[in-house]
Short mmCIF file of C-alpha atoms and ligand atoms in Angstrom, two decimals:
data_model
loop_
_atom_site.label_atom_id
_atom_site.label_comp_id
_atom_site.label_asym_id
_atom_site.label_seq_id
_atom_site.Cartn_x
_atom_site.Cartn_y
_atom_site.Cartn_z
CA UNK L 142 0.00 0.00 0.00
CA UNK L 143 1.08 3.59 -0.59
CA UNK L 144 2.70 5.45 2.31
CA UNK L 145 1.94 8.95 1.05
CA UNK L 146 -0.33 10.31 -1.66
CA UNK L 147 -1.13 13.73 -3.07
CA UNK L 148 -4.74 14.79 -3.59
CA UNK L 149 -5.10 16.90 -6.74
CA UNK L 150 -8.46 18.39 -5.80
CA UNK L 151 -10.32 20.54 -3.28
CA UNK L 152 -13.64 20.70 -1.46
CA UNK L 153 -15.63 17.78 -0.13
CA UNK L 154 -13.97 15.16 -2.32
CA UNK L 155 -10.46 16.10 -1.15
CA UNK L 156 -11.68 15.73 2.42
CA UNK L 157 -13.39 12.42 1.61
CA UNK L 158 -10.10 11.07 0.23
CA UNK L 159 -8.31 12.21 3.40
CA UNK L 160 -10.84 10.22 5.48
CA UNK L 161 -9.99 7.02 3.60
CA UNK L 162 -6.24 7.66 3.79
CA UNK L 163 -6.38 8.31 7.51
CA UNK L 164 -8.11 4.97 8.08
CA UNK L 165 -5.55 3.17 5.93
CA UNK L 166 -2.57 4.90 7.57
CA UNK L 167 -1.61 6.74 4.37
CA UNK L 168 -0.11 10.22 4.71
CA UNK L 169 -1.77 12.93 2.66
CA UNK L 170 -0.53 15.98 0.79
CA UNK L 171 -3.13 18.64 -0.02
CA UNK L 172 -2.62 21.14 -2.81
CA UNK L 173 -4.55 24.38 -2.82
CA UNK L 174 -4.96 27.71 -4.51
CA UNK L 175 -4.48 30.96 -2.60
CA UNK L 176 -8.30 31.19 -2.36
CA UNK L 177 -8.46 27.85 -0.49
CA UNK L 178 -5.82 28.46 2.20
CA UNK L 179 -8.54 28.24 4.89
CA UNK L 180 -10.10 25.07 3.49
CA UNK L 181 -10.58 21.98 5.61
CA UNK L 182 -8.73 19.77 3.16
CA UNK L 183 -5.70 21.95 3.85
CA UNK L 184 -6.23 21.79 7.62
CA UNK L 185 -6.67 18.03 7.79
CA UNK L 186 -3.99 16.87 5.35
CA UNK L 187 -0.60 15.97 6.81
CA UNK L 188 1.09 18.46 4.47
CA UNK L 189 -0.21 21.23 2.24
CA UNK L 190 1.30 23.08 -0.69
CA UNK L 191 -0.02 26.20 -2.37
CA UNK L 192 0.06 25.64 -6.13
CA UNK L 193 -1.16 28.93 -7.51
CA UNK L 194 -3.69 31.75 -7.67
CA UNK L 195 -7.48 31.24 -7.49
CA UNK L 196 -8.22 30.56 -11.19
CA UNK L 197 -8.38 26.77 -11.73
CA UNK L 198 -6.19 26.93 -14.85
CA UNK L 199 -3.39 28.34 -12.71
CA UNK L 200 -3.87 26.00 -9.74
CA UNK L 201 -6.00 22.83 -9.77
CA UNK L 202 -5.42 22.37 -13.52
CA UNK L 203 -1.75 23.31 -13.36
CA UNK L 204 -0.05 19.99 -14.10
CA UNK L 205 3.55 21.12 -13.60
CA UNK L 206 2.78 22.73 -10.23
CA UNK L 207 0.99 19.58 -9.04
CA UNK L 208 3.78 17.27 -10.20
CA UNK L 209 6.38 19.49 -8.50
CA UNK L 210 4.35 19.40 -5.28
CA UNK L 211 4.33 15.59 -5.44
CA UNK L 212 8.08 15.48 -6.03
CA UNK L 213 8.92 17.93 -3.26
CA UNK L 214 6.81 16.06 -0.71
CA UNK L 215 7.78 12.54 -1.80
CA UNK L 216 4.21 11.46 -2.58
CA UNK L 217 4.04 8.13 -4.44
CA UNK L 218 0.65 8.49 -6.05
CA UNK L 219 -1.98 11.05 -7.02
CA UNK L 220 -5.70 10.84 -6.41
CA UNK L 221 -7.50 13.20 -8.79
CA UNK L 222 -11.00 13.09 -7.24
CA UNK L 223 -13.65 14.15 -9.78
CA UNK L 224 -13.64 17.17 -12.09
CA UNK L 225 -10.42 19.14 -12.68
CA UNK L 226 -7.79 16.66 -14.01
CA UNK L 227 -9.65 13.45 -13.16
CA UNK L 228 -10.31 12.52 -16.80
CA UNK L 229 -7.22 14.09 -18.32
CA UNK L 230 -5.27 11.30 -20.08
CA UNK L 231 -2.29 13.60 -20.63
CA UNK L 232 -1.99 14.16 -16.87
CA UNK L 233 -2.07 10.40 -16.25
CA UNK L 234 0.71 9.96 -18.83
CA UNK L 235 2.86 12.71 -17.31
CA UNK L 236 2.57 11.02 -13.91
CA UNK L 237 3.67 7.69 -15.37
CA UNK L 238 6.74 9.39 -16.86
CA UNK L 239 7.52 10.90 -13.46
CA UNK L 240 7.14 7.52 -11.74
CA UNK L 241 4.09 8.64 -9.85
CA UNK L 242 1.18 6.20 -9.55
CA UNK L 243 -2.23 7.30 -10.79
CA UNK L 244 -5.26 6.34 -8.73
CA UNK L 245 -7.47 5.58 -11.71
CA UNK L 246 -7.53 3.51 -14.90
CA UNK L 247 -4.83 3.56 -17.63
CA UNK L 248 -4.32 6.75 -19.63
CA UNK L 249 -5.38 4.95 -22.81
CA UNK L 250 -8.69 3.90 -21.25
CA UNK L 251 -9.33 7.48 -20.14
CA UNK L 252 -8.60 8.68 -23.67
CA UNK L 253 -10.79 6.01 -25.27
CA UNK L 254 -13.80 6.91 -23.11
CA UNK L 255 -13.04 10.64 -23.12
CA UNK L 256 -14.20 10.91 -26.73
CA UNK L 257 -17.88 10.16 -26.30
CA UNK L 258 -18.48 9.59 -30.01
CA UNK L 259 -15.70 6.99 -30.11
CA UNK L 260 -16.89 5.46 -26.83
CA UNK L 261 -20.19 4.56 -28.53
CA UNK L 262 -18.26 2.40 -31.00
CA UNK L 263 -16.31 0.74 -28.20
CA UNK L 264 -19.57 -0.07 -26.41
CA UNK L 265 -21.00 -1.49 -29.63
CA UNK L 266 -17.90 -3.68 -30.08
CA UNK L 267 -18.39 -4.96 -26.54
CA UNK L 268 -21.96 -5.96 -27.39
CA UNK L 269 -23.53 -3.19 -25.29
CA UNK L 270 -26.58 -1.49 -26.88
CA UNK L 271 -26.15 2.13 -28.00
CA UNK L 272 -28.79 4.53 -29.33
CA UNK L 273 -29.01 4.89 -33.11
CA UNK L 274 -26.74 7.75 -34.21
CA UNK L 275 -23.19 8.77 -35.11
CA UNK L 276 -20.49 6.22 -35.79
CA UNK L 277 -18.04 9.13 -35.91
CA UNK L 278 -18.12 12.83 -35.15
CA UNK L 279 -20.24 15.14 -37.32
CA UNK L 280 -18.27 16.47 -40.29
CA UNK L 281 -20.79 18.92 -41.78
CA UNK L 282 -24.38 20.17 -41.60
CA UNK L 283 -25.15 17.96 -44.57
CA UNK L 284 -23.70 14.93 -42.79
CA UNK L 285 -25.82 15.73 -39.69
CA UNK L 286 -29.03 16.23 -41.71
CA UNK L 287 -28.58 12.94 -43.51
CA UNK L 288 -27.92 11.05 -40.28
CA UNK L 289 -30.77 12.75 -38.36
CA UNK L 290 -33.12 11.85 -41.21
CA UNK L 291 -32.11 8.22 -40.94
CA UNK L 292 -32.28 8.09 -37.13
CA UNK L 293 -35.57 10.02 -37.03
CA UNK L 294 -36.35 13.17 -35.04
CA UNK L 295 -36.06 14.12 -32.22
CA UNK L 296 -32.29 13.82 -32.03
CA UNK L 297 -29.76 15.21 -29.57
CA UNK L 298 -26.49 16.90 -30.48
CA UNK L 299 -23.77 16.29 -27.93
CA UNK L 300 -20.17 17.37 -27.44
CA UNK L 301 -17.65 14.56 -27.93
CA UNK L 302 -15.56 16.09 -25.14
CA UNK L 303 -18.69 16.87 -23.08
CA UNK L 304 -19.41 16.69 -19.39
CA UNK L 305 -21.52 18.40 -16.77
CA UNK L 306 -24.54 18.52 -19.06
CA UNK L 307 -23.06 21.26 -21.26
CA UNK L 308 -22.95 21.49 -25.05
CA UNK L 309 -26.15 19.48 -25.59
CA UNK L 310 -28.99 20.49 -27.90
CA UNK L 311 -32.26 18.72 -28.63
CA UNK L 312 -33.44 19.02 -32.23
CA UNK L 313 -37.09 18.28 -32.95
CA UNK L 314 -37.18 18.81 -36.73
CA UNK L 315 -34.94 19.25 -39.76
CA UNK L 316 -35.51 23.01 -40.02
CA UNK L 317 -33.97 23.60 -36.61
CA UNK L 318 -30.94 21.39 -37.20
CA UNK L 319 -28.49 23.80 -38.78
CA UNK L 320 -28.95 26.58 -36.22
CA UNK L 321 -28.76 24.15 -33.29
CA UNK L 322 -25.61 22.64 -34.76
CA UNK L 323 -23.94 26.05 -34.72
CA UNK L 324 -25.06 26.82 -31.15
CA UNK L 325 -23.98 23.44 -29.83
CA UNK L 326 -20.61 23.72 -31.56
CA UNK L 327 -20.02 27.14 -30.09
CA UNK L 328 -21.04 26.02 -26.60
CA UNK L 329 -18.80 22.97 -26.81
CA UNK L 330 -15.82 25.03 -28.02
CA UNK L 331 -16.27 27.47 -25.19
CA UNK L 332 -16.75 24.87 -22.49
CA UNK L 333 -14.25 22.21 -23.58
CA UNK L 334 -11.96 23.91 -26.10
CA UNK L 335 -13.24 21.37 -28.63
CA UNK L 336 -16.30 21.85 -30.84
CA UNK L 337 -16.51 18.23 -32.00
CA UNK L 338 -20.12 17.02 -31.95
CA UNK L 339 -21.97 13.76 -32.39
CA UNK L 340 -25.63 12.96 -32.67
CA UNK L 341 -27.94 10.29 -31.32
CA UNK L 342 -31.64 9.54 -31.06
CA UNK L 343 -33.30 11.59 -28.31
CA UNK L 344 -35.38 9.53 -25.91
CA UNK L 345 -38.39 11.48 -24.74
CA UNK L 346 -38.91 10.16 -21.21
CA UNK L 347 -35.96 8.00 -20.22
CA UNK L 348 -34.42 7.37 -16.84
CA UNK L 349 -30.72 7.84 -16.15
CA UNK L 350 -29.46 4.63 -14.55
CA UNK L 351 -25.72 4.10 -14.08
CA UNK L 352 -23.66 1.20 -12.83
CA UNK L 353 -20.69 1.39 -10.51
CA UNK L 354 -17.93 -0.86 -11.79
CA UNK L 355 -14.66 -1.70 -10.07
CA UNK L 356 -11.68 -3.58 -11.43
CA UNK L 357 -8.21 -4.53 -10.26
CA UNK L 358 -4.94 -4.78 -12.18
CA UNK L 359 -5.20 -8.57 -12.28
CA UNK L 360 -8.16 -8.60 -14.66
CA UNK L 361 -11.03 -8.94 -12.19
CA UNK L 362 -14.00 -6.67 -12.79
CA UNK L 363 -17.36 -6.52 -11.04
CA UNK L 364 -20.24 -4.13 -10.53
CA UNK L 365 -21.64 -2.80 -7.28
CA UNK L 366 -25.16 -2.13 -8.45
CA UNK L 367 -26.79 0.93 -9.91
CA UNK L 368 -27.60 4.52 -9.13
CA UNK L 369 -30.76 6.22 -10.29
CA UNK L 370 -29.89 9.78 -11.35
CA UNK L 371 -33.00 10.93 -13.21
CA UNK L 372 -33.68 13.93 -10.96
CA UNK L 373 -31.71 16.51 -12.94
CA UNK L 374 -31.84 20.15 -13.83
CA UNK L 375 -30.35 21.22 -17.14
CA UNK L 376 -28.95 17.71 -17.57
CA UNK L 377 -27.13 18.01 -14.23
CA UNK L 378 -27.84 15.63 -11.38
CA UNK L 379 -29.59 16.93 -8.25
CA UNK L 380 -30.69 13.79 -6.41
CA UNK L 381 -29.32 10.28 -6.75
CA UNK L 382 -30.40 7.02 -5.15
CA UNK L 383 -29.60 3.34 -4.99
CA UNK L 384 -31.19 1.01 -5.84
CA UNK L 385 -33.23 2.42 -8.75
CA UNK L 386 -36.97 2.08 -8.21
CA UNK L 387 -37.23 1.17 -11.91
CA UNK L 388 -35.17 -2.03 -11.98
CA UNK L 389 -36.33 -5.57 -11.53
CA UNK L 390 -33.68 -8.08 -10.41
CA UNK L 391 -33.59 -9.42 -14.00
CA UNK L 392 -33.03 -6.01 -15.56
CA UNK L 393 -30.39 -5.17 -12.93
CA UNK L 394 -28.60 -8.34 -13.81
CA UNK L 395 -28.80 -7.65 -17.53
CA UNK L 396 -27.60 -4.04 -17.27
CA UNK L 397 -24.90 -4.88 -14.71
CA UNK L 398 -23.60 -7.65 -16.94
CA UNK L 399 -23.44 -5.23 -19.88
CA UNK L 400 -21.52 -2.69 -17.77
CA UNK L 401 -19.00 -5.31 -16.67
CA UNK L 402 -18.66 -6.58 -20.25
CA UNK L 403 -17.71 -3.09 -21.42
CA UNK L 404 -15.25 -2.59 -18.55
CA UNK L 405 -13.63 -5.95 -19.30
CA UNK L 406 -13.48 -5.15 -23.00
CA UNK L 407 -11.33 -2.05 -22.33
CA UNK L 408 -9.22 -3.70 -19.59
CA UNK L 409 -10.66 -1.36 -17.01
CA UNK L 410 -9.19 -1.11 -13.54
CA UNK L 411 -10.04 1.11 -10.58
CA UNK L 412 -13.52 2.62 -10.05
CA UNK L 413 -15.64 3.71 -13.00
CA UNK L 414 -19.24 4.31 -13.96
CA UNK L 415 -21.14 3.12 -16.99
CA UNK L 416 -24.09 5.41 -17.65
CA UNK L 417 -27.22 4.17 -19.41
CA UNK L 418 -30.51 5.62 -20.51
CA UNK L 419 -33.39 3.33 -19.66
CA UNK L 420 -36.49 3.62 -21.84
CA UNK L 421 -40.06 3.02 -20.68
CA UNK L 422 -40.19 -0.39 -22.36
CA UNK L 423 -37.17 -1.65 -20.41
CA UNK L 424 -34.64 -1.27 -23.23
CA UNK L 425 -31.41 0.39 -22.19
CA UNK L 426 -28.63 2.14 -24.07
CA UNK L 427 -25.03 3.05 -23.26
CA UNK L 428 -24.55 6.80 -22.84
CA UNK L 429 -21.01 7.25 -21.58
CA UNK L 430 -18.40 5.88 -19.21
CA UNK L 431 -16.86 8.06 -16.51
CA UNK L 432 -13.35 6.91 -15.73
CA UNK L 433 -13.16 8.26 -12.17
CA UNK L 434 -14.99 8.35 -8.84
CA UNK L 435 -18.39 10.06 -9.16
CA UNK L 436 -19.90 12.78 -6.97
CA UNK L 437 -22.74 10.38 -6.12
CA UNK L 438 -20.56 7.43 -5.03
CA UNK L 439 -21.81 7.59 -1.38
CA UNK L 440 -25.22 6.07 -2.18
CA UNK L 441 -23.43 2.97 -3.46
CA UNK L 442 -21.24 2.93 -0.35
CA UNK L 443 -24.26 3.13 1.94
CA UNK L 444 -26.09 0.19 0.39
CA UNK L 445 -23.08 -2.06 -0.28
CA UNK L 446 -20.95 -1.24 2.76
CA UNK L 447 -17.92 -0.88 0.45
CA UNK L 448 -15.66 2.16 0.95
CA UNK L 449 -15.03 3.03 -2.70
CA UNK L 450 -12.14 5.39 -2.03
CA UNK L 451 -10.31 2.76 0.00
CA UNK L 452 -11.01 0.29 -2.76
CA UNK L 453 -9.52 2.71 -5.31
CA UNK L 454 -6.36 3.03 -3.20
CA UNK L 455 -6.09 -0.71 -2.74
CA UNK L 456 -6.39 -1.64 -6.41
CA UNK L 457 -4.15 1.26 -7.55
CA UNK L 458 -1.38 -0.07 -5.32
CA UNK L 459 -1.72 -3.49 -6.95
CA UNK L 460 -4.14 -5.15 -4.53
CA UNK L 461 -6.83 -7.58 -5.60
CA UNK L 462 -10.52 -6.79 -5.53
CA UNK L 463 -11.71 -8.01 -2.19
CA UNK L 464 -15.47 -7.71 -2.43
CA UNK L 465 -17.55 -10.85 -1.99
CA UNK L 466 -19.17 -11.68 -5.34
CA UNK L 467 -22.92 -11.36 -5.44
CA UNK L 468 -22.90 -9.10 -2.40
CA UNK L 469 -26.43 -7.91 -2.05
CA UNK L 470 -27.41 -4.35 -1.37
CA UNK L 471 -28.82 -3.52 2.03
CA UNK L 472 -31.63 -1.00 2.28
CA UNK L 473 -31.92 2.18 0.26
CA UNK L 474 -29.83 5.36 0.07
CA UNK L 475 -30.55 8.82 -1.33
CA UNK L 476 -28.19 11.74 -1.89
CA UNK L 477 -29.12 15.41 -2.26
CA UNK L 478 -26.52 17.73 -3.74
CA UNK L 479 -26.60 20.92 -1.69
CA UNK L 480 -25.38 23.83 -3.77
CA UNK L 481 -24.72 27.43 -2.77
CA UNK L 482 -27.16 28.99 -5.17
CA UNK L 483 -30.05 31.34 -5.62
CA UNK L 484 -33.05 28.94 -5.66
CA UNK L 485 -35.09 31.08 -8.06
CA UNK L 486 -32.48 31.84 -10.67
CA UNK L 487 -30.16 28.87 -10.09
CA UNK L 488 -27.04 31.00 -10.10
CA UNK L 489 -24.19 30.54 -7.60
CA UNK L 490 -24.44 32.32 -4.26
CA UNK L 491 -20.90 32.50 -2.84
CA UNK L 492 -19.98 34.35 0.36
CA UNK L 493 -19.66 33.87 4.11
CA UNK L 494 -21.62 31.08 5.82
CA UNK L 495 -22.94 32.71 8.97
CA UNK L 496 -24.82 29.79 10.50
CA UNK L 497 -24.18 26.13 9.84
CA UNK L 498 -26.22 23.54 11.74
CA UNK L 499 -25.72 20.17 10.08
CA UNK L 500 -28.34 17.47 10.65
CA UNK L 501 -27.53 14.12 12.25
CA UNK L 502 -29.36 11.12 13.65
CA UNK L 503 -29.85 7.56 12.40
CA UNK L 504 -28.97 6.89 8.78
CA UNK L 505 -27.62 10.36 8.01
CA UNK L 506 -24.23 11.08 6.40
CA UNK L 507 -22.96 14.51 5.43
CA UNK L 508 -19.94 14.91 3.15
CA UNK L 509 -18.89 18.54 3.30
CA UNK L 510 -15.91 20.84 3.52
CA UNK L 511 -17.77 23.90 4.82
CA UNK L 512 -18.29 25.21 8.35
CA UNK L 513 -19.59 28.26 10.17
CA UNK L 514 -17.69 31.38 9.05
CA UNK L 515 -16.30 29.63 5.99
CA UNK L 516 -16.17 31.94 3.03
CA UNK L 517 -17.29 30.16 -0.10
CA UNK L 518 -14.99 31.35 -2.91
CA UNK L 519 -16.65 32.32 -6.20
CA UNK L 520 -14.10 30.52 -8.41
CA UNK L 521 -15.16 26.90 -8.19
CA UNK L 522 -18.28 24.77 -8.38
CA UNK L 523 -21.09 25.60 -6.01
CA UNK L 524 -21.43 22.22 -4.24
CA UNK L 525 -21.23 22.83 -0.49
CA UNK L 526 -22.39 19.48 0.83
CA UNK L 527 -23.78 16.09 -0.07
CA UNK L 528 -26.48 14.94 2.30
CA UNK L 529 -27.02 11.19 2.24
CA UNK L 530 -29.83 9.29 3.95
CA UNK L 531 -29.94 5.54 4.37
CA UNK L 532 -32.99 3.53 5.42
CA UNK L 533 -34.32 -0.01 5.49
CA UNK L 534 -36.32 0.76 2.36
CA UNK L 535 -36.98 3.68 0.01
CA UNK L 536 -39.81 5.07 2.13
CA UNK L 537 -37.64 5.21 5.24
CA UNK L 538 -34.74 6.77 3.31
CA UNK L 539 -37.08 9.50 2.02
CA UNK L 540 -38.46 10.22 5.52
CA UNK L 541 -34.95 10.43 6.92
CA UNK L 542 -33.85 12.75 4.13
CA UNK L 543 -36.90 14.95 4.61
CA UNK L 544 -36.27 15.14 8.35
CA UNK L 545 -32.54 15.91 7.87
CA UNK L 546 -33.32 18.65 5.32
CA UNK L 547 -35.81 20.17 7.74
CA UNK L 548 -33.15 20.37 10.47
CA UNK L 549 -30.34 21.54 8.18
CA UNK L 550 -29.73 25.26 8.72
CA UNK L 551 -27.37 27.27 6.53
CA UNK L 552 -27.48 31.07 6.73
CA UNK L 553 -25.52 33.83 5.06
CA UNK L 554 -25.66 32.27 1.61
CA UNK L 555 -28.55 30.85 -0.36
CA UNK L 556 -28.71 27.10 -0.88
CA UNK L 557 -30.70 24.44 -2.67
CA UNK L 558 -31.97 22.98 0.65
CA UNK L 559 -35.53 24.38 0.16
CA UNK L 560 -35.67 22.88 -3.34
CA UNK L 561 -34.68 19.46 -1.99
CA UNK L 562 -37.34 19.67 0.73
CA UNK L 563 -39.93 20.12 -1.99
CA UNK L 564 -38.55 17.27 -4.09
CA UNK L 565 -38.74 14.90 -1.09
CA UNK L 566 -42.39 15.90 -0.60
CA UNK L 567 -43.32 15.51 -4.27
CA UNK L 568 -45.88 12.84 -5.04
CA UNK L 569 -44.26 11.57 -8.21
CA UNK L 570 -40.82 11.45 -6.58
CA UNK L 571 -42.32 9.44 -3.75
CA UNK L 572 -44.06 7.09 -6.15
CA UNK L 573 -40.73 6.30 -7.83
CA UNK L 574 -42.33 6.79 -11.22
CA UNK L 575 -40.43 9.62 -12.91
CA UNK L 576 -38.06 10.34 -15.78
CA UNK L 577 -35.19 12.74 -16.51
CA UNK L 578 -37.86 15.37 -17.21
CA UNK L 579 -39.04 15.38 -13.60
CA UNK L 580 -37.83 18.94 -12.96
CA UNK L 581 -39.60 20.45 -15.97
CA UNK L 582 -42.32 22.69 -14.62
CA UNK L 583 -41.42 21.67 -11.06
CA UNK L 584 -41.61 25.24 -9.69
CA UNK L 585 -45.26 25.56 -10.71
CA UNK L 586 -46.17 22.04 -9.51
CA UNK L 587 -47.60 21.51 -6.06
P1 ADP B 166 -22.68 14.80 -19.55
O1 ADP B 166 -21.45 13.99 -19.76
O2 ADP B 166 -22.55 16.21 -19.99
O3 ADP B 166 -23.26 14.64 -18.17
P2 ADP B 166 -24.46 12.78 -20.63
O4 ADP B 166 -24.19 12.17 -21.94
O5 ADP B 166 -24.11 11.98 -19.41
O6 ADP B 166 -23.75 14.21 -20.57
O7 ADP B 166 -25.99 13.21 -20.54
C1 ADP B 166 -26.50 13.97 -19.48
C2 ADP B 166 -28.02 13.89 -19.44
O8 ADP B 166 -28.58 14.38 -20.67
C3 ADP B 166 -28.59 12.50 -19.28
O9 ADP B 166 -28.61 12.07 -17.96
C4 ADP B 166 -29.97 12.67 -19.88
O10 ADP B 166 -30.85 13.29 -18.96
C5 ADP B 166 -29.72 13.64 -21.02
N1 ADP B 166 -29.49 12.91 -22.29
C6 ADP B 166 -28.30 12.63 -22.85
N2 ADP B 166 -28.45 11.93 -24.00
C7 ADP B 166 -29.78 11.75 -24.18
C8 ADP B 166 -30.59 11.10 -25.17
N3 ADP B 166 -30.05 10.51 -26.21
N4 ADP B 166 -31.93 11.12 -25.00
C9 ADP B 166 -32.50 11.72 -23.94
N5 ADP B 166 -31.81 12.35 -22.98
C10 ADP B 166 -30.46 12.38 -23.07
#
């Protein structure tokens, strides 16, 4: 096992990684920007190094500063968390050249899955269903029109380098295609520095169901069940749960087997997620594979009892997967992403947290890096906490979440807590019968 690792991230995930390291007796090195000098990941790490000014490009995305920090401190490996450099194949390659271990899959796997248009072909090769659409990226408007005609409208244009729900455009008819193509290309260029697009059939009321896969460097791969992530706003997840209320044991088995087949096909090791869209008739389609730990990993941890960060550290240091096969999930877990944001306009609300009363009690877990008097910097994403509730069944998990949200007090900044309270009370959420369009018109629904 590693003796010392560097965490190339900030916020709650950096702290979460420190928790796992502390339990495993691994020393930690935090890196931080000047804006994060007061952050808890800096306080709790064994060592901390400032790597640059607030802007992410100069700090958390600054590869040479991070590698230097690892060399100076004698760290053996780097955990990238999620976001920032977590899916940057070049970074993984640089580390290999510098003899630093990467806590994630091989650089070539990251690259293969990082191009979402190419990933569709890989899934197809592995015998995993994909939606009708591009076999390669879109070359021209003519190319797109011809393909969309064949696939049938509606279609969705997506960025090959996409993530975080950006650069996506739904096209309902051929007249709208050209204009949407231009908008999507521009959005993708701005967000990812790459305007490459692909196209696939748009499903009108699907569910987002993803599978957690884990693999070691000895060729063993397995899945740890699914997460239901259909409660989204602007294609970004708000609430996640495990298990999905939509799956029968047979469908779970079928989808899980497909996820493992894809992971095995690409020689996957470490933790990863295979995302699917599930249609009303029970057919499912590969959407993308995320080659890192996900924000929503705690719901899987709560129902399986597996510490996914520890597992990542174990397999990255050469250990074998040590999870009993066929381990069954226990109970039900739900996660609410608490963001610092204006609930009406959904824009970030940074600033000083004046009151912070976190909830507790049976079945409640809170992953957070904030505290009373913490000043939320405006430079990074607006996630302040992940509130996770676990119960014997879905109904108990919902009641626990509702109760915890009621007792969760954050003052000084605006948060999405009131929105989550309303989601937990919503009849269709409670029924379990919803799709990715759940949030449409939610504000006017009672
Ligand atoms: P990102 O990587 O930006 O998160 P994804 O490909 O994972 O993008 O898609 C994000 C969300 O967009 C999905 O969870 C789903 O709600 C919606 N979406 C993506 N592709 C389709 C599709 N073909 N049909 C319907 N909805 C889609």
